[in-house]
mmCIF file of C-alpha atoms in Angstrom:
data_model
loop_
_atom_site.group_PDB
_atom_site.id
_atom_site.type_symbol
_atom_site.label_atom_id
_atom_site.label_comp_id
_atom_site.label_asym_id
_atom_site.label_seq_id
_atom_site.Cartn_x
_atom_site.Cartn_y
_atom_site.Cartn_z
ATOM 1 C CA UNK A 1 103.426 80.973 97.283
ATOM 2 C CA UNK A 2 101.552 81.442 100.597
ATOM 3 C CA UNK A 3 98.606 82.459 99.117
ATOM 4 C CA UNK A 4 98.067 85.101 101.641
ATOM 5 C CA UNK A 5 94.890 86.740 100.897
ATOM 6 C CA UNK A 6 94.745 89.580 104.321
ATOM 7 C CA UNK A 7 96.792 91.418 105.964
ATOM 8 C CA UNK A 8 96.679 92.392 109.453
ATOM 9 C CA UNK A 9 99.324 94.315 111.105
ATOM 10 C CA UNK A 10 99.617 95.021 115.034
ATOM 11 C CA UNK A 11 101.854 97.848 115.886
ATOM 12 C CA UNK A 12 102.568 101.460 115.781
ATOM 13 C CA UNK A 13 102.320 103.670 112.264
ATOM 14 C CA UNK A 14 105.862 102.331 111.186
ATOM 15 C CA UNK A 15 104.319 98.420 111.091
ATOM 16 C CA UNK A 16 100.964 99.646 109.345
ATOM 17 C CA UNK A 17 102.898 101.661 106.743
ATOM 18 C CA UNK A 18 104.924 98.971 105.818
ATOM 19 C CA UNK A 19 101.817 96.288 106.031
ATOM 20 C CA UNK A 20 99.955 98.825 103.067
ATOM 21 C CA UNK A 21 103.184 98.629 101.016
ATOM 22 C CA UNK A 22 102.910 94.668 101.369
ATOM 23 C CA UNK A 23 99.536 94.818 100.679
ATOM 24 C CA UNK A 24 100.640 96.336 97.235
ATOM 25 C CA UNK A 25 103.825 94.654 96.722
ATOM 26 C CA UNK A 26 102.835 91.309 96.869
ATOM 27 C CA UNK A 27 100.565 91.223 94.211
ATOM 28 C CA UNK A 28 103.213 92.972 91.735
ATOM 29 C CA UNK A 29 106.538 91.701 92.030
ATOM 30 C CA UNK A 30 109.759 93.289 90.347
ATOM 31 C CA UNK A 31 108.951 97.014 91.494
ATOM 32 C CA UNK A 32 110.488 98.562 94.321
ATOM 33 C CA UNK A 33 109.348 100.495 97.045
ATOM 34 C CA UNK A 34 110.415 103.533 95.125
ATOM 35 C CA UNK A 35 108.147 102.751 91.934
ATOM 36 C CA UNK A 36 105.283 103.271 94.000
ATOM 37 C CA UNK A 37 106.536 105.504 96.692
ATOM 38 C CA UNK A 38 108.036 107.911 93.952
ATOM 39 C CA UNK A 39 104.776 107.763 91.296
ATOM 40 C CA UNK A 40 106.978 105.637 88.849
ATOM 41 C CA UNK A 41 103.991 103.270 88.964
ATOM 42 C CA UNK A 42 99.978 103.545 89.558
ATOM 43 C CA UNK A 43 98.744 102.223 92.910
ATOM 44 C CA UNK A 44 97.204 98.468 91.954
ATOM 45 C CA UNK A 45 94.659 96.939 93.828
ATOM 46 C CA UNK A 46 96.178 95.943 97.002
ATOM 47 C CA UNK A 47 95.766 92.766 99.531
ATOM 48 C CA UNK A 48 92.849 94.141 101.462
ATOM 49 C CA UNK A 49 93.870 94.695 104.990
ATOM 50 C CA UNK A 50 92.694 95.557 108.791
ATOM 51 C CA UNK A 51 94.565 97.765 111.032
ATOM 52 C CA UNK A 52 95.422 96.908 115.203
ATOM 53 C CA UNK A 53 97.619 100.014 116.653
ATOM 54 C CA UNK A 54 99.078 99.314 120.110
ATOM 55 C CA UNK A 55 100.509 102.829 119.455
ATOM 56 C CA UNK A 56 98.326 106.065 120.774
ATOM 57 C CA UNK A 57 98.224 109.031 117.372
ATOM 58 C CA UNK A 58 100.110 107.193 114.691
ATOM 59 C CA UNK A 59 96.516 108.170 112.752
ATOM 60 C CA UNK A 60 98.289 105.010 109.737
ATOM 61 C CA UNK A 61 95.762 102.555 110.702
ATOM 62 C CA UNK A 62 92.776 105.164 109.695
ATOM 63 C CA UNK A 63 94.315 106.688 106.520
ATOM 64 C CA UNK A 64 95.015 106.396 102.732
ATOM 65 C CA UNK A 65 98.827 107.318 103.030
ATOM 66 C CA UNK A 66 102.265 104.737 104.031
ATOM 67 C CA UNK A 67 105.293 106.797 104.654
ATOM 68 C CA UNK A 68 108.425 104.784 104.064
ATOM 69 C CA UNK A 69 112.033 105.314 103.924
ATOM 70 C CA UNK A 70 115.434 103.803 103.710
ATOM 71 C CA UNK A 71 117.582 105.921 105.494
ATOM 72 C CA UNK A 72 117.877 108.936 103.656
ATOM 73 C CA UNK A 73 114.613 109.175 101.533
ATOM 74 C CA UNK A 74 111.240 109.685 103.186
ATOM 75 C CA UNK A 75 108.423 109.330 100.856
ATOM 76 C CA UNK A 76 104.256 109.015 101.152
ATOM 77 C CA UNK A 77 102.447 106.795 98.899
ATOM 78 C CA UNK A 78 98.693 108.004 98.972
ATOM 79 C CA UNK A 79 95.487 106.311 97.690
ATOM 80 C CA UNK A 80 92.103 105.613 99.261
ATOM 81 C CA UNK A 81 92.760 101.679 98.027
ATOM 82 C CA UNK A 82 95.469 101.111 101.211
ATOM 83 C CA UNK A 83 93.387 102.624 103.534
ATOM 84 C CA UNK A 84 92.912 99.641 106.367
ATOM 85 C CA UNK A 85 89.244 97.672 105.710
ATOM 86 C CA UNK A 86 89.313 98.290 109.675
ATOM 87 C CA UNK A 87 90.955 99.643 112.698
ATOM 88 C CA UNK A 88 91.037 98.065 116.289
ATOM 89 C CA UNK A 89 91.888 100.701 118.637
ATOM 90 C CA UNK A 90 92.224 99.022 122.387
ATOM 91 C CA UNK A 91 92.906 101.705 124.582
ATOM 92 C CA UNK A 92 93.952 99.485 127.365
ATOM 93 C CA UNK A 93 96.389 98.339 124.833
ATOM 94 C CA UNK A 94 98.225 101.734 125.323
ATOM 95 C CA UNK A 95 98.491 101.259 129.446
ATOM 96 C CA UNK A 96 101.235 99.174 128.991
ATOM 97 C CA UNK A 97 103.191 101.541 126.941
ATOM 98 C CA UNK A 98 106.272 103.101 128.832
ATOM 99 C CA UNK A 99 105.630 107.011 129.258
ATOM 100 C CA UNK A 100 108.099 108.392 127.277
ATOM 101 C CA UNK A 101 106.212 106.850 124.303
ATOM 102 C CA UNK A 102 103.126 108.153 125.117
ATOM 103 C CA UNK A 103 104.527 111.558 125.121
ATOM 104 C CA UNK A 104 106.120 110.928 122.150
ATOM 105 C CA UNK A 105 102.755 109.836 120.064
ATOM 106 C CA UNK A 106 101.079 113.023 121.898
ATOM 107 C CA UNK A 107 104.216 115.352 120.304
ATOM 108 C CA UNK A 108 104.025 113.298 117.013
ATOM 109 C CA UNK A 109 100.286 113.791 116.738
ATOM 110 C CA UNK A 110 100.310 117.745 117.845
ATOM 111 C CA UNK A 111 103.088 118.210 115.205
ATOM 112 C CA UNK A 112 100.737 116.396 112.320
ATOM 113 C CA UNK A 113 98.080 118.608 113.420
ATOM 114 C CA UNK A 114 99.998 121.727 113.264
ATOM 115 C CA UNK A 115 101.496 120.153 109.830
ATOM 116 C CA UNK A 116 97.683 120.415 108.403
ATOM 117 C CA UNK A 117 95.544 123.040 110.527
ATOM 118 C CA UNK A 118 97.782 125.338 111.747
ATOM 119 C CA UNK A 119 95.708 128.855 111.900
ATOM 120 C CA UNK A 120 96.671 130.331 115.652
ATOM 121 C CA UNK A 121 92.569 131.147 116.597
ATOM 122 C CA UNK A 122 91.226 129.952 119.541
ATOM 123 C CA UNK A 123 88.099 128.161 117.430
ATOM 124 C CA UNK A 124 90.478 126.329 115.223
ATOM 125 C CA UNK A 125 90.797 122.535 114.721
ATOM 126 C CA UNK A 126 94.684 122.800 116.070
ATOM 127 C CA UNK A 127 93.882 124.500 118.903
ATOM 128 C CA UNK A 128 91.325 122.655 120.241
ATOM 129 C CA UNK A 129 93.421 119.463 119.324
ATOM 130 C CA UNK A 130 96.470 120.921 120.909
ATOM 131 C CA UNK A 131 94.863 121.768 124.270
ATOM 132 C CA UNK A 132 93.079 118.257 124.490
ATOM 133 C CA UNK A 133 96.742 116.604 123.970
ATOM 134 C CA UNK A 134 98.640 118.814 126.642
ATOM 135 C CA UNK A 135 95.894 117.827 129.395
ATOM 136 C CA UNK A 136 96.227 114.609 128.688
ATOM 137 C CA UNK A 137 100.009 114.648 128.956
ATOM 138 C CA UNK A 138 99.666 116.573 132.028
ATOM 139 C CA UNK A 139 97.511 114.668 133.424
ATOM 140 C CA UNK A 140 99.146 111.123 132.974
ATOM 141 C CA UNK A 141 99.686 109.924 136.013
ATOM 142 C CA UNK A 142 103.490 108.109 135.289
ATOM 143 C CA UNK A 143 104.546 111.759 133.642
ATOM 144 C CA UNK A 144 105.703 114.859 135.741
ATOM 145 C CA UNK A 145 106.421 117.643 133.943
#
């Protein structure tokens, strides 16, 4: 009715996710989340869409998947077509944050590293991302661990 024609979510992973099932969704109504989320339907050409995270390592507003749930189901919908047109990563944006959440999206991101690269060598991808994401909890100034 709105003729929306973009979409352009600001937030954390959650808010992006949701913005690439929208971007989906709106074209094709009558399906559920679960027709796409589950395979029960092919992934049509979505609303093109940008990306802003305010949220450090969500990693949504840079790739092809949305993971969604509804309480007790998690799912990932994957294709290269809901992959944000653009990302706007502001890092001042992330001053503002409270610290816990920072530590949070440093755990969050170290355990989607270790999800995909985890080889225990001192040369590996996880590793190296690992040891770059402990300094930098360390050394944030507002956290004492």
């Amino acid at each position: 009715e709105e003729n929306i024609d973009f979409l352009l979510p600001v937030g954390g992973g959650a808010v992006i996710d949701v913005a690439k099932y929208a971007s989906v969704a709106v074209k094709h109504n009558g399906n559920t989340w679960e027709d796409f989320y589950l395979g029960n339907q092919p992934i049509p050409t979505p609303l093109p869409m940008g990306a802003i995270s305010t949220v450090a390592a969500s990693g949504s507003e840079n790739s092809p998947d949305s993971v969604i749930g509804n309480g007790e189901l998690k799912r990932t919908m994957s294709d290269i077509k809901i992959r944000p047109l653009f990302a706007i990563i502001d890092p001042e944006l992330l001053y503002t944050l409270p610290p816990h959440i920072t530590a949070a999206g440093a755990a969050d991101m170290i355990g989607h590293a270790h999800e995909r690269y985890f080889t225990p060598t001192p040369d590996n991808y996880f590793t190296h991302l690992f040891k770059i994401s402990l300094r930098s909890i360390l050394s944030y100034e507002k956290i004492h661990i």
